[in-house]
XYZ file of C-alpha atoms in Angstrom:
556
model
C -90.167 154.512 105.021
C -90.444 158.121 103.568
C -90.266 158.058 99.949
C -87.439 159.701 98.240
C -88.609 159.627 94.907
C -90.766 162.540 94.475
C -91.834 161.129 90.759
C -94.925 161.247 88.554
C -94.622 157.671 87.845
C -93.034 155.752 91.090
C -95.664 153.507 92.662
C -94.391 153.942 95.954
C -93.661 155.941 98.310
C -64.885 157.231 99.660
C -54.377 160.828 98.183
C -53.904 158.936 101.085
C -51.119 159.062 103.657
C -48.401 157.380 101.899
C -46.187 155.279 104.597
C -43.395 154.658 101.981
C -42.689 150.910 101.236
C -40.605 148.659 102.932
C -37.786 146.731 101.991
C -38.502 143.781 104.019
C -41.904 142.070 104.151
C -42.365 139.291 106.951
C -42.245 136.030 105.383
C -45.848 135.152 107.120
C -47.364 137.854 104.443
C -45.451 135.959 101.313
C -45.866 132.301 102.936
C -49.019 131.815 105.920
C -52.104 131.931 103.432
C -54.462 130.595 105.931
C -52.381 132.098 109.048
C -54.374 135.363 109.673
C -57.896 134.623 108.981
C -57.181 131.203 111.333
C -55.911 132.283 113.875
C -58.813 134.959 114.634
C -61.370 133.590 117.087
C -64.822 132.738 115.410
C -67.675 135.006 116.767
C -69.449 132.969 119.640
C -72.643 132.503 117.063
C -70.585 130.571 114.727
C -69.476 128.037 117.460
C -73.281 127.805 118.507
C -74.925 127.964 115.595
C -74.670 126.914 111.806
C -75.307 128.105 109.276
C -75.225 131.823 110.651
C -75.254 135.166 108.749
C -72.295 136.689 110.609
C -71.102 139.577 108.257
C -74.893 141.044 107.712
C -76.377 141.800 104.079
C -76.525 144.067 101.618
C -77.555 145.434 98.425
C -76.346 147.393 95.527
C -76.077 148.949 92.020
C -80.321 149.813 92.118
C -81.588 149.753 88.387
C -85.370 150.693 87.740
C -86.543 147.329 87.959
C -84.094 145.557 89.972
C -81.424 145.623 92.453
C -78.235 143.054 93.576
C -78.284 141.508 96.511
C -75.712 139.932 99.015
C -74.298 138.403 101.749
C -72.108 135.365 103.229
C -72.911 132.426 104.888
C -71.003 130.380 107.435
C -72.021 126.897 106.886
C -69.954 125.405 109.340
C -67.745 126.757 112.325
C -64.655 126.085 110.672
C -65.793 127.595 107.294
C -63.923 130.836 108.241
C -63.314 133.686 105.662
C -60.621 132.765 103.505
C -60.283 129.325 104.371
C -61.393 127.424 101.579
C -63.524 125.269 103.358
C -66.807 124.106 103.946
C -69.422 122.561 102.333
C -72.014 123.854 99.789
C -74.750 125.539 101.304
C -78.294 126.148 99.345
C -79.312 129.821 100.166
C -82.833 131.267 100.072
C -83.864 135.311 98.791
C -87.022 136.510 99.772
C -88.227 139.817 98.660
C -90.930 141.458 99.857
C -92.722 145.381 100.082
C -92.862 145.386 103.941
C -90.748 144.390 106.593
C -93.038 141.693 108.034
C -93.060 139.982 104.807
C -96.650 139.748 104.255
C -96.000 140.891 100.750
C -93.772 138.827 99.225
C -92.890 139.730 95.692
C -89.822 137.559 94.601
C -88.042 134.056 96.148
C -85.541 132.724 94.805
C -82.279 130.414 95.888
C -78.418 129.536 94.838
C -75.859 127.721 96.303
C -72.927 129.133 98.412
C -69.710 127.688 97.734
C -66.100 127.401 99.033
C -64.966 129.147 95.760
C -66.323 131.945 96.305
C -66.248 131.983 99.942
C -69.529 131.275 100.547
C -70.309 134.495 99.490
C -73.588 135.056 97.717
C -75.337 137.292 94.897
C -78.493 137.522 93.964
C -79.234 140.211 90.486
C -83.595 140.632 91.129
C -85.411 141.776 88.251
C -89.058 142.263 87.783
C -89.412 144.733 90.637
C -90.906 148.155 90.275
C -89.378 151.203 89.669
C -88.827 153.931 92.162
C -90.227 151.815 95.507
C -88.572 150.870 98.575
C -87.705 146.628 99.193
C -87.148 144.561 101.934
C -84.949 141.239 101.598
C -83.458 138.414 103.850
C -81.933 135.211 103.522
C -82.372 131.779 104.518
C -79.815 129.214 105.141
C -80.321 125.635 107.096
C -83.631 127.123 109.024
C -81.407 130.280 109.733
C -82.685 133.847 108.611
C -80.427 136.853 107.958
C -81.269 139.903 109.363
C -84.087 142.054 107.077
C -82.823 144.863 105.133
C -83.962 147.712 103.543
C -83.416 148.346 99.382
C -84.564 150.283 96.912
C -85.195 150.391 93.169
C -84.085 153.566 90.999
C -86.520 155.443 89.179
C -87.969 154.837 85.634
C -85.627 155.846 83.001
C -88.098 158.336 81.893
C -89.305 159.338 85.529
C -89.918 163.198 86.559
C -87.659 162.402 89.583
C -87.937 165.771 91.770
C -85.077 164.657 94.474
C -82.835 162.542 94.995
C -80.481 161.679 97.851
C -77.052 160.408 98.531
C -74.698 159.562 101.457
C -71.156 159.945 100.419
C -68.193 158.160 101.727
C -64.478 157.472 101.746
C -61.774 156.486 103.313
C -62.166 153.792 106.113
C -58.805 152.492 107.832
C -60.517 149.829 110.271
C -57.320 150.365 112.795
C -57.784 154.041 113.087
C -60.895 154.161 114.775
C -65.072 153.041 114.316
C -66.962 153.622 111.527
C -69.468 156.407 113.487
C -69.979 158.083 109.659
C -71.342 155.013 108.647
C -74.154 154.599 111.999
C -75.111 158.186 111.530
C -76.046 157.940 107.618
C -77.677 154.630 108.302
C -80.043 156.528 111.078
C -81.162 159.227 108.861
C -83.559 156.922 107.147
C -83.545 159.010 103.757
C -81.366 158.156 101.842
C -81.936 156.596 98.283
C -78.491 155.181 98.277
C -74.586 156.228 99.133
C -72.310 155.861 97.504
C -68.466 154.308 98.527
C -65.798 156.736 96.744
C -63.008 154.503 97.511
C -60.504 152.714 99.807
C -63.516 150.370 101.613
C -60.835 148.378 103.184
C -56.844 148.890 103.442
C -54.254 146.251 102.588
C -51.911 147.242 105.143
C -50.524 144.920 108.075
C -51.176 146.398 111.599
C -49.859 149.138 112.535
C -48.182 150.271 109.324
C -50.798 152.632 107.803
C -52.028 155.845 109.795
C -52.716 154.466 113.524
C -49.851 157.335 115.328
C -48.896 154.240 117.042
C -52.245 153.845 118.196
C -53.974 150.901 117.010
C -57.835 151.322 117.879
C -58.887 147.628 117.087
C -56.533 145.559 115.032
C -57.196 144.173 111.730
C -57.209 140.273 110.349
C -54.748 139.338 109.469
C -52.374 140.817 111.460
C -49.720 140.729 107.975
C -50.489 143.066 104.831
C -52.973 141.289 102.647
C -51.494 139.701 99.398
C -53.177 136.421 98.704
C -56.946 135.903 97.551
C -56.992 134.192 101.056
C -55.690 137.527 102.814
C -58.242 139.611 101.074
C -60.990 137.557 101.983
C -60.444 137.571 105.273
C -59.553 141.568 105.546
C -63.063 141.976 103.803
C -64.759 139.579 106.098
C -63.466 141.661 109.121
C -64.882 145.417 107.787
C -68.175 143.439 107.663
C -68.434 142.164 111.338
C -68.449 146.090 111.808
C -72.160 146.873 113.240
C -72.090 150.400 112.068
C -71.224 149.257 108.385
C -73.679 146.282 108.332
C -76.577 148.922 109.688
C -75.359 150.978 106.488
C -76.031 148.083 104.739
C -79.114 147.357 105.345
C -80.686 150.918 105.393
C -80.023 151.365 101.644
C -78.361 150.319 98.523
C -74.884 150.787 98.052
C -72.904 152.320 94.893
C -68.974 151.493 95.308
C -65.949 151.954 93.406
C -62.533 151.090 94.255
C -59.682 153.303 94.655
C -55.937 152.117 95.649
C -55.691 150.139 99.046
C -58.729 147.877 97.761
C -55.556 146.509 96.051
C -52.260 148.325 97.261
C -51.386 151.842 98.048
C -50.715 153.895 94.832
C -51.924 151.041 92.424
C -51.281 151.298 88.307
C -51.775 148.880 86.039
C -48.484 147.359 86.198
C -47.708 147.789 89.863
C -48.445 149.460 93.117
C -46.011 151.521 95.224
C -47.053 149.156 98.461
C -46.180 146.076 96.283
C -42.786 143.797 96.388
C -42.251 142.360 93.407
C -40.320 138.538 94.102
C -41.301 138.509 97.620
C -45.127 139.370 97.144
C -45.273 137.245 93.826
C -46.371 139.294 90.635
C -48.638 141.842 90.966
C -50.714 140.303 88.457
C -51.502 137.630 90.404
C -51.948 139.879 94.042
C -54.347 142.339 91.656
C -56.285 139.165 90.349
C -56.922 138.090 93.902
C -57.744 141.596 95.213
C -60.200 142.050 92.563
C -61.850 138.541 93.302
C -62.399 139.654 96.712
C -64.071 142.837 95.659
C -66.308 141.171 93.677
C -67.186 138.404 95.946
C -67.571 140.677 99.305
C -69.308 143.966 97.676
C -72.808 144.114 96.272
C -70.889 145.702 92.549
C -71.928 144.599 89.555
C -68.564 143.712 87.305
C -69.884 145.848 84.546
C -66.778 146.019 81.998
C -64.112 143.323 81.494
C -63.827 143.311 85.301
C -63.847 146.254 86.208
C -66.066 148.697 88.606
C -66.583 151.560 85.541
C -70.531 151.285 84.714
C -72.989 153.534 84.273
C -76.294 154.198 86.331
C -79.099 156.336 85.755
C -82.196 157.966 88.339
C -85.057 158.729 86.221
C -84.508 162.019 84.204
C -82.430 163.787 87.627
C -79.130 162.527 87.046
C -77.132 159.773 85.686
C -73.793 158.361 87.341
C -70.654 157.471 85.827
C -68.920 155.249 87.666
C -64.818 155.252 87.029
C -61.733 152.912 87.529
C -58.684 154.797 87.775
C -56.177 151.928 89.163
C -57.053 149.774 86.005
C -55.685 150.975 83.504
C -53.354 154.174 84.744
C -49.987 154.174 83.250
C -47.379 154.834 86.195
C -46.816 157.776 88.380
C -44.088 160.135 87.722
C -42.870 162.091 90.175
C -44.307 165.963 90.845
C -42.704 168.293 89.235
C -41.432 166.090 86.139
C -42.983 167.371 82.566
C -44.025 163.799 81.571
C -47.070 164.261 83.724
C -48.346 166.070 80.360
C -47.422 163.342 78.033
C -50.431 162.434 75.896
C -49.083 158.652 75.892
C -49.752 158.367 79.526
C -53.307 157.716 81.165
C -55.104 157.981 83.583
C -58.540 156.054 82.312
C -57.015 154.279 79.595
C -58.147 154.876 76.143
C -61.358 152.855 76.046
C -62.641 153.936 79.260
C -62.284 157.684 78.311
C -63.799 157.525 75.060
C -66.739 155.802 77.151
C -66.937 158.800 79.584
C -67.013 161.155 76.839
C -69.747 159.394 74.796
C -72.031 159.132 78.191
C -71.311 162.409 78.978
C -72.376 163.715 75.540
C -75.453 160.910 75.098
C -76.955 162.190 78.249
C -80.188 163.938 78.618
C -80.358 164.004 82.631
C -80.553 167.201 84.040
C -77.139 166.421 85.936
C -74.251 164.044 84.860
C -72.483 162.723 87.967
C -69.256 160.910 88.173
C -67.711 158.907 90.729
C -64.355 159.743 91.052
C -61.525 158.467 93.381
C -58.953 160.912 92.443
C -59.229 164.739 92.724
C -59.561 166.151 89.182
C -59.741 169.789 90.242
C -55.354 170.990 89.777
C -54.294 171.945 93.083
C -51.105 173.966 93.769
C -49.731 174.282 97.448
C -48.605 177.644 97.730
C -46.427 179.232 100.451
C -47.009 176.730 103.296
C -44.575 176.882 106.567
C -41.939 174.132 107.110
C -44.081 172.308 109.936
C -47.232 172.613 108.121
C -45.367 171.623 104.107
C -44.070 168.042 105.193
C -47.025 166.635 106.852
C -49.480 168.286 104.033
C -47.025 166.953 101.009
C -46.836 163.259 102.904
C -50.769 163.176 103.144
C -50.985 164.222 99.211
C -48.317 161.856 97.879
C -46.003 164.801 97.156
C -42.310 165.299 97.624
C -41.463 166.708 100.985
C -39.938 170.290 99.060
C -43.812 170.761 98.058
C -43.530 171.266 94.074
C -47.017 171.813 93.186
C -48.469 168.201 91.858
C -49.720 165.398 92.899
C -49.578 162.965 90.455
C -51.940 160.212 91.769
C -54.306 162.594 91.222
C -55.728 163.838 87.673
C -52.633 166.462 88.217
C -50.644 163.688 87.259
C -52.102 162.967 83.675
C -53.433 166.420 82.816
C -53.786 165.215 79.271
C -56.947 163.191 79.967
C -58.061 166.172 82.177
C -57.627 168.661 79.176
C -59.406 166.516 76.646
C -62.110 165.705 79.473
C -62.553 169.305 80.089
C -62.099 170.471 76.746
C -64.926 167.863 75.704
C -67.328 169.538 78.206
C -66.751 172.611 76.728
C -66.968 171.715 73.112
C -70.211 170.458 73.672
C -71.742 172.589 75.772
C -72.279 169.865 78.724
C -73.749 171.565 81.685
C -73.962 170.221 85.035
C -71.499 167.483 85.049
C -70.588 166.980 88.843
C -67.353 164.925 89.744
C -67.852 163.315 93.334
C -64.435 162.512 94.918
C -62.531 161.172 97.980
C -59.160 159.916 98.165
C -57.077 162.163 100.233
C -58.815 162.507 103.658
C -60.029 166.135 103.469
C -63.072 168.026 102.511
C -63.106 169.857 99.416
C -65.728 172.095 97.195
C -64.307 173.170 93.724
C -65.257 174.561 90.579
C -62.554 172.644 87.865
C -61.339 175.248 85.506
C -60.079 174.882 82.092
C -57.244 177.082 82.713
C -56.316 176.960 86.768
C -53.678 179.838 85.772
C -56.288 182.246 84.334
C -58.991 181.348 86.799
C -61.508 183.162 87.700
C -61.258 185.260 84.126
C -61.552 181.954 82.271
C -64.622 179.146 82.574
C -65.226 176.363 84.866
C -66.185 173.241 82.831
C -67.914 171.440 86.382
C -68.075 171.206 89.803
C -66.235 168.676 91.992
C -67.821 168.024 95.765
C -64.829 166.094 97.974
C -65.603 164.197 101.076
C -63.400 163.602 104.012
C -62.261 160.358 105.180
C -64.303 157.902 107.743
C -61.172 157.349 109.704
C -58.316 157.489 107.898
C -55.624 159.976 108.592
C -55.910 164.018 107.796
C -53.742 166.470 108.573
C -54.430 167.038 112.377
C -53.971 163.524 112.913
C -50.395 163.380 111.913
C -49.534 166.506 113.676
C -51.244 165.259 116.529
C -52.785 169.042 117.227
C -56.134 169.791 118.097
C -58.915 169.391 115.462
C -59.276 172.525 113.228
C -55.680 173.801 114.259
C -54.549 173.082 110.501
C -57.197 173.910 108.630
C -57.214 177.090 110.123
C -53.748 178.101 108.521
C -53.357 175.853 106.090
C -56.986 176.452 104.080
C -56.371 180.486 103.817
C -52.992 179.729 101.733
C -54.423 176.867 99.830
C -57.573 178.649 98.775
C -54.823 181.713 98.103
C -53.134 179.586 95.580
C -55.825 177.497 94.190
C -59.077 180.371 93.094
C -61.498 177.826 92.284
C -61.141 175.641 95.358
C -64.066 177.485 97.760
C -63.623 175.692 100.768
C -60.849 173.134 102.215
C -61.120 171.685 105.514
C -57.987 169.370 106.531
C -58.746 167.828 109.701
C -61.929 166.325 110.448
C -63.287 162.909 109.792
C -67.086 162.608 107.990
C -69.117 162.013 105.346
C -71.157 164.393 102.910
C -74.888 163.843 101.771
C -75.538 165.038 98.547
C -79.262 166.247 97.575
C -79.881 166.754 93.985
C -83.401 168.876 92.711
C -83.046 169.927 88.981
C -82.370 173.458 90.408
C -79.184 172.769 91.706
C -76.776 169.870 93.734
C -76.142 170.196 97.181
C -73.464 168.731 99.385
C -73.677 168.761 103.093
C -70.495 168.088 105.198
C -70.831 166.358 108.684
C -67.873 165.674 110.538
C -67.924 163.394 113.807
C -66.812 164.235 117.401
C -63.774 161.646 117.428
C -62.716 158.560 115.314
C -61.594 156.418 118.364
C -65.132 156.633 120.165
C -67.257 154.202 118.856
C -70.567 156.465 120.504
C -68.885 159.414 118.120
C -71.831 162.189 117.427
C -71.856 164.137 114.181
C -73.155 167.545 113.299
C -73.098 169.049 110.120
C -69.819 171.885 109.118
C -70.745 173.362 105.894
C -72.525 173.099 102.897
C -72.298 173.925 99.479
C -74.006 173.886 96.275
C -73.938 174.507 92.022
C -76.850 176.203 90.620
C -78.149 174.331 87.585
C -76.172 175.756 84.492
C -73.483 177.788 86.251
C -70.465 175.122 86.765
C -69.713 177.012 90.162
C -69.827 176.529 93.630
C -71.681 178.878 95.679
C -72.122 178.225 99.920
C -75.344 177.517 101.537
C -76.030 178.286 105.082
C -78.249 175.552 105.750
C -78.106 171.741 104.942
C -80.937 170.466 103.300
């Protein structure tokens, strides 16, 4: 494996189409906890063989001497996903410096349980910095497949690259996960990082499919229970694309909405029934349980996926929850968006953005982002082109100029974020973002009205969705077709958005040298082919110091 880490001291070389809510939910989403996830046919392994590692492994979260590991056993046939059955299961780690595993440099073992789904972590320490891992696990004489991991760099490391994939976006009923195969094949990559919206929580056929379902989820009914979650994350990772993904490199996630419901706040979610969904309280508390039990993320803060990691002296990451703690959309166009009283990040979490941001002494501050934070305005689009665009974004179909899911919709966080940057003369802070199923490169101004006479406090790279809906999709016009009026009036409106594309499905790779950050945009021949081929679209980068975007006519 190539080393990524070019260091002095290594020792070895993801807003969404918004189907509005509706006012009757089947009673078998409210009332059949077990109903989906049995009634799906175990894979034939299961049947023949127990225990069995049927939803692959993974890893996560790297720190310079450690890394967290994962995956989920099926004991027993019948121990399903989300059945609450099964028995407990003793389940060996083995970590080793070569595939073989002649070089074994950490064992270790836990139990799987029902209550937690017979899902398993495993938090390694004592490894070294900046070197590639393998791993595997061992249940009842079974082995899980061997994966590839890798450490982060010493805090103090030289670190002369670094490499990320970059994803969003991935409705499983839309099409195959051909972004994910492609990343895993490039054999490069030092992690990649999940923007967002890993799984959906809608029933089939309700969220993006143009009455098209490629391959239908489990359950069949919206997810609301712990049970229901469980068994919609167990399906994503049967997915051979994402398991390869998996296992060719360590993952950083965040959630965005539909890892809990569409257009999720702290008190609600606009694709949530209050009475005959139970509280949301208690549908967020099982959502979040899922997360945690089916994703290789550290819970870093009360619960929540905000944490902070760091690669050596290159960059640092802030990771950010903005479903947590937001205080309720308001709709676009209505002056409460600038109300100081409503958040985003919630107090706590912003202070602890601002601090990290201030405290660091990386060359670049990156921070994951599900929300755009760059303002966007629509401009003058034509009737067809105005309802499909403003249903994608969340807006109102008469197109006012906000969308308030996004930082657009709590512009008092954004100011004092912003407004922080400047103050202290932070340089290079770099918001990665997906969310709303396009591709995006922006420089985020303190003053969108004045722009380009007034400063840009950072750059913001966007990536498109892995299958989830963009704008050609809804019209159901040939790829390119919108982009190719609607980014000329967007980019008209908006002067620090450089490039928009609205209609293809991708992911981005981001390579970092302390000169500047590059992102390069790949987009994929067609969502609903699971032999999809990619090739790369664009590319742009920010020059270390400027806090603009400048295009590159070559990836990396």
């Amino acid at each position: 494996m190539t080393s990524r880490y070019r260091s002095s001291n290594t020792s070895e070389g993801l807003n969404s189409l918004t189907p509005r809510r509706r006012t009757v939910v089947k009673a078998a989403a409210a009332t059949a906890v077990l109903a989906g996830p049995l009634a799906a046919t175990p894979p034939a392994r299961a049947v023949d063989q127990a225990p069995a590692f049927l939803h692959g492994v993974a890893s996560g979260d790297p720190l310079p001497d450690g890394v967290l590991l994962w995956t989920r056993v099926t004991p027993v046939p019948e121990a399903i996903p989300g059945s609450g059955i099964g028995p407990d299961t003793e389940v060996a780690w083995t970590v080793a410096r070569d595939k073989a595993f002649t070089n074994v440099v950490a064992r270790g073992s836990t139990t799987a349980t029902a209550a937690s789904d017979h899902t398993v972590k495993a938090d390694i320490r004592g490894l070294e910095p900046g070197t590639d891992y393998w791993f595997r696990f061992s249940a009842g004489g079974t082995d899980s497949p061997a994966a590839r991991t890798r450490t982060a760099p010493a805090p103090d490391a030289a670190v002369t690259g670094l490499r990320f994939g970059v994803v969003s976006c991935a409705n499983w009923e839309a099409g195959y996960f051909a972004p994910y195969r492609h990343l895993a094949a490039r054999g490069d990559l030092d992690a990649w990082l999940h923007l967002g919206d890993y799984i959906y929580e809608y029933g089939t056929g309700e969220y993006g499919t143009r009455g098209t379902v490629v391959r239908p989820h489990v359950p069949a009914h919206e997810i609301v229970t712990l049970a229901d979650y469980r068994a919609r994350h167990a399906r994503y990772k049967t997915d051979p694309d994402l398991q390869a993904l998996h296992a060719a490199a360590p993952v950083v996630a965040i959630w965005d909405d539909h890892e809990l419901a569409n257009d999720a706040w702290s008190g609600g979610a606009e694709n949530h029934t209050e009475g005959a969904e139970g509280t949301w309280s208690a549908r967020q508390a099982a959502a979040k349980q899922a997360y945690f039990e089916w994703m290789p993320v550290r819970p870093a803060i009360a619960g929540t996926t905000y944490r902070r990691l760091r690669f050596g002296k290159l960059a640092d990451l802030s990771l950010l929850d903005l479903r947590s703690f937001r205080s309720q959309q308001v709709k676009a166009g209505d002056g409460e968006v600038d109300d100081p009283d409503r958040t985003l990040t919630g107090r706590a979490q912003l202070d602890w953005l601002k601090a990290g941001l201030k405290a660091s002494d990386t060359t670049w501050r990156l921070v994951g982002n599900s929300v755009m934070i760059s303002p966007f305005a629509i401009g003058s689009l034509s009737a067809d082109l105005l309802g499909p665009l403003a249903k994608l974004l969340g807006l109102p179909r008469e197109g006012l100029a906000l969308n308030t899911d996004q930082w657009d919709g709590y512009t008092d966080d954004r100011r004092e974020v912003l407004a922080h940057l400047r103050a202290n003369a932070i340089r290079n802070t770099v918001f990665l973002t997906g969310d709303i199923h396009m591709a995006w490169a922006n420089d985020v101004p303190v003053d969108a009205g004045t722009y380009p006479l007034s400063p840009s406090a950072a750059t913001e790279f966007v990536v498109t969705s892995v299958t989830s809906d963009n704008l050609d999709d809804i019209l159901e016009v040939p790829e390119g077709t919108v982009s190719a009026v609607a980014a000329p009036v967007i980019r008209a409106a908006n002067r620090h958005v450089h490039w928009v594309d609205t209609d293809r499905h991708g992911f981005g790779v981001l390579d970092i040298t302390a000169e500047r950050a590059q992102m390069d945009y790949y987009v994929i021949s067609d969502r609903a082919k699971r032999d999809a081929t990619a090739r790369w679209i664009r590319s742009y980068r920010t020059r270390s110091g400027t806090q603009k975007m400048e295009r590159v006519y070559d990836p990396v």
